[in-house]
């Protein structure tokens, strides 16, 4: 079984630390982190993760602009992206899905169920992975 590789892009150190620990300890995944949109795009190109967890509200290059650059880049356009955000109104959610994101996870998130939320959102069946 190969470990899932997740790129977590968030400008808040505490969010990155909690999510990284959660995904590594609970999910058993490898987590790559980026603290800005620019850093995240560079790491996505280099690392080719299985999925990207992307904060929406960041300085300079926000989640929307980062997502658009990821989709415009031949090397990263196929990587599933899940927004990680405190913006949870129905209008916000509709806007996110109209952009083409693969899912939305709201902050604050439950560290114990974060890996399961990602698996469910992306349709990853861990039993299928185990049998592969």
Short mmCIF file of N, CA, C and O in Angstrom, two decimals, residues 65-110:
data_model
loop_
_atom_site.label_atom_id
_atom_site.label_comp_id
_atom_site.label_asym_id
_atom_site.label_seq_id
_atom_site.Cartn_x
_atom_site.Cartn_y
_atom_site.Cartn_z
N UNK A 65 -7.05 32.63 -6.10
CA UNK A 65 -6.00 32.87 -7.09
C UNK A 65 -5.04 31.68 -7.16
O UNK A 65 -4.60 31.29 -8.25
N UNK A 66 -4.73 31.09 -6.01
CA UNK A 66 -3.86 29.92 -5.98
C UNK A 66 -4.50 28.77 -6.75
O UNK A 66 -3.86 28.12 -7.58
N UNK A 67 -5.79 28.54 -6.51
CA UNK A 67 -6.53 27.48 -7.20
C UNK A 67 -6.50 27.71 -8.72
O UNK A 67 -6.26 26.77 -9.49
N UNK A 68 -6.75 28.95 -9.13
CA UNK A 68 -6.77 29.24 -10.56
C UNK A 68 -5.40 29.00 -11.20
O UNK A 68 -5.31 28.48 -12.31
N UNK A 69 -4.33 29.34 -10.48
CA UNK A 69 -2.99 29.10 -11.01
C UNK A 69 -2.68 27.60 -11.07
O UNK A 69 -2.06 27.13 -12.01
N UNK A 70 -3.13 26.86 -10.06
CA UNK A 70 -2.94 25.41 -10.07
C UNK A 70 -3.65 24.78 -11.27
O UNK A 70 -3.11 23.89 -11.94
N UNK A 71 -4.87 25.25 -11.56
CA UNK A 71 -5.65 24.70 -12.68
C UNK A 71 -5.08 25.12 -14.04
O UNK A 71 -5.22 24.40 -15.01
N UNK A 72 -4.45 26.28 -14.10
CA UNK A 72 -3.88 26.77 -15.36
C UNK A 72 -2.53 26.11 -15.67
O UNK A 72 -2.06 26.18 -16.81
N UNK A 73 -1.93 25.47 -14.68
CA UNK A 73 -0.61 24.86 -14.83
C UNK A 73 -0.74 23.41 -15.28
O UNK A 73 -1.39 22.61 -14.61
N UNK A 74 -0.12 23.06 -16.38
CA UNK A 74 -0.20 21.71 -16.93
C UNK A 74 0.24 20.65 -15.90
O UNK A 74 -0.30 19.57 -15.85
N UNK A 75 1.23 20.99 -15.08
CA UNK A 75 1.80 20.03 -14.13
C UNK A 75 0.89 19.79 -12.91
O UNK A 75 1.03 18.78 -12.23
N UNK A 76 -0.03 20.72 -12.62
CA UNK A 76 -0.83 20.61 -11.40
C UNK A 76 -2.34 20.59 -11.63
O UNK A 76 -3.10 20.42 -10.68
N UNK A 77 -2.78 20.76 -12.86
CA UNK A 77 -4.22 20.94 -13.10
C UNK A 77 -5.06 19.72 -12.75
O UNK A 77 -6.25 19.84 -12.48
N UNK A 78 -4.47 18.53 -12.71
CA UNK A 78 -5.24 17.31 -12.44
C UNK A 78 -5.29 16.96 -10.95
O UNK A 78 -6.02 16.06 -10.55
N UNK A 79 -4.54 17.68 -10.10
CA UNK A 79 -4.50 17.36 -8.67
C UNK A 79 -5.79 17.84 -7.99
O UNK A 79 -6.14 19.01 -8.10
N UNK A 80 -6.51 16.94 -7.30
CA UNK A 80 -7.73 17.36 -6.60
C UNK A 80 -7.42 18.41 -5.53
O UNK A 80 -6.42 18.30 -4.82
N UNK A 81 -8.29 19.42 -5.43
CA UNK A 81 -8.12 20.49 -4.45
C UNK A 81 -9.37 20.58 -3.57
O UNK A 81 -10.48 20.62 -4.08
N UNK A 82 -9.13 20.61 -2.26
CA UNK A 82 -10.20 20.82 -1.28
C UNK A 82 -9.91 22.14 -0.57
O UNK A 82 -8.81 22.34 -0.05
N UNK A 83 -10.89 23.04 -0.57
CA UNK A 83 -10.74 24.29 0.17
C UNK A 83 -10.91 24.02 1.66
O UNK A 83 -11.79 23.25 2.07
N UNK A 84 -10.08 24.67 2.46
CA UNK A 84 -10.16 24.63 3.91
C UNK A 84 -10.49 26.06 4.33
O UNK A 84 -9.70 26.97 4.11
N UNK A 85 -11.70 26.26 4.88
CA UNK A 85 -12.14 27.63 5.10
C UNK A 85 -13.14 27.79 6.23
O UNK A 85 -13.84 26.85 6.58
N UNK A 86 -13.17 29.00 6.78
CA UNK A 86 -14.19 29.35 7.77
C UNK A 86 -15.40 29.97 7.08
O UNK A 86 -16.42 30.19 7.70
N UNK A 87 -15.28 30.26 5.77
CA UNK A 87 -16.39 30.84 5.00
C UNK A 87 -17.34 29.71 4.61
O UNK A 87 -17.02 28.93 3.73
N UNK A 88 -18.49 29.65 5.26
CA UNK A 88 -19.35 28.48 5.07
C UNK A 88 -20.78 28.82 4.66
O UNK A 88 -21.64 27.95 4.71
N UNK A 89 -21.05 30.04 4.24
CA UNK A 89 -22.42 30.34 3.82
C UNK A 89 -22.73 29.56 2.54
O UNK A 89 -21.83 29.12 1.82
N UNK A 90 -24.01 29.42 2.26
CA UNK A 90 -24.39 28.66 1.05
C UNK A 90 -23.90 29.38 -0.20
O UNK A 90 -23.52 28.73 -1.18
N UNK A 91 -23.86 30.72 -0.18
CA UNK A 91 -23.33 31.46 -1.33
C UNK A 91 -21.84 31.19 -1.52
O UNK A 91 -21.38 31.01 -2.65
N UNK A 92 -21.09 31.16 -0.40
CA UNK A 92 -19.67 30.84 -0.48
C UNK A 92 -19.46 29.45 -1.07
O UNK A 92 -18.67 29.26 -1.98
N UNK A 93 -20.18 28.48 -0.54
CA UNK A 93 -20.05 27.09 -1.02
C UNK A 93 -20.37 26.98 -2.51
O UNK A 93 -19.67 26.31 -3.25
N UNK A 94 -21.43 27.66 -2.93
CA UNK A 94 -21.81 27.63 -4.34
C UNK A 94 -20.69 28.21 -5.20
O UNK A 94 -20.32 27.64 -6.23
N UNK A 95 -20.12 29.32 -4.75
CA UNK A 95 -19.02 29.95 -5.48
C UNK A 95 -17.82 29.00 -5.57
O UNK A 95 -17.20 28.87 -6.63
N UNK A 96 -17.50 28.29 -4.49
CA UNK A 96 -16.37 27.36 -4.48
C UNK A 96 -16.58 26.26 -5.51
O UNK A 96 -15.69 25.94 -6.29
N UNK A 97 -17.77 25.67 -5.51
CA UNK A 97 -18.03 24.56 -6.42
C UNK A 97 -18.14 25.01 -7.87
O UNK A 97 -17.79 24.27 -8.78
N UNK A 98 -18.62 26.26 -8.08
CA UNK A 98 -18.64 26.80 -9.44
C UNK A 98 -17.23 26.96 -9.98
O UNK A 98 -16.99 26.83 -11.18
N UNK A 99 -16.28 27.23 -9.11
CA UNK A 99 -14.87 27.32 -9.51
C UNK A 99 -14.32 25.97 -9.95
O UNK A 99 -13.39 25.90 -10.73
N UNK A 100 -14.89 24.90 -9.39
CA UNK A 100 -14.42 23.57 -9.74
C UNK A 100 -13.60 22.88 -8.67
O UNK A 100 -12.91 21.89 -8.96
N UNK A 101 -13.66 23.37 -7.43
CA UNK A 101 -12.93 22.68 -6.36
C UNK A 101 -13.58 21.31 -6.12
O UNK A 101 -14.76 21.11 -6.41
N UNK A 102 -12.80 20.39 -5.61
CA UNK A 102 -13.30 19.03 -5.38
C UNK A 102 -14.09 18.90 -4.10
O UNK A 102 -14.86 17.94 -3.94
N UNK A 103 -13.92 19.84 -3.17
CA UNK A 103 -14.65 19.78 -1.92
C UNK A 103 -14.31 20.95 -1.02
O UNK A 103 -13.43 21.76 -1.33
N UNK A 104 -15.04 21.04 0.09
CA UNK A 104 -14.83 22.10 1.08
C UNK A 104 -14.87 21.47 2.47
O UNK A 104 -15.78 20.71 2.78
N UNK A 105 -13.86 21.77 3.27
CA UNK A 105 -13.84 21.36 4.68
C UNK A 105 -13.81 22.64 5.50
O UNK A 105 -13.01 23.54 5.23
N UNK A 106 -14.71 22.74 6.47
CA UNK A 106 -14.82 23.97 7.23
C UNK A 106 -13.89 23.99 8.43
O UNK A 106 -13.61 22.96 9.05
N UNK A 107 -13.41 25.20 8.73
CA UNK A 107 -12.64 25.46 9.95
C UNK A 107 -13.63 25.96 10.99
O UNK A 107 -14.52 26.73 10.63
N UNK A 108 -13.49 25.61 12.24
CA UNK A 108 -12.49 24.66 12.73
C UNK A 108 -12.88 23.24 12.35
O UNK A 108 -14.06 22.90 12.32
N UNK A 109 -11.89 22.42 12.05
CA UNK A 109 -12.13 21.03 11.68
C UNK A 109 -11.79 20.13 12.86
O UNK A 109 -11.09 20.54 13.78
N UNK A 110 -12.30 18.92 12.83
CA UNK A 110 -12.01 17.94 13.87
C UNK A 110 -10.76 17.16 13.44
O UNK A 110 -10.81 16.43 12.45
#
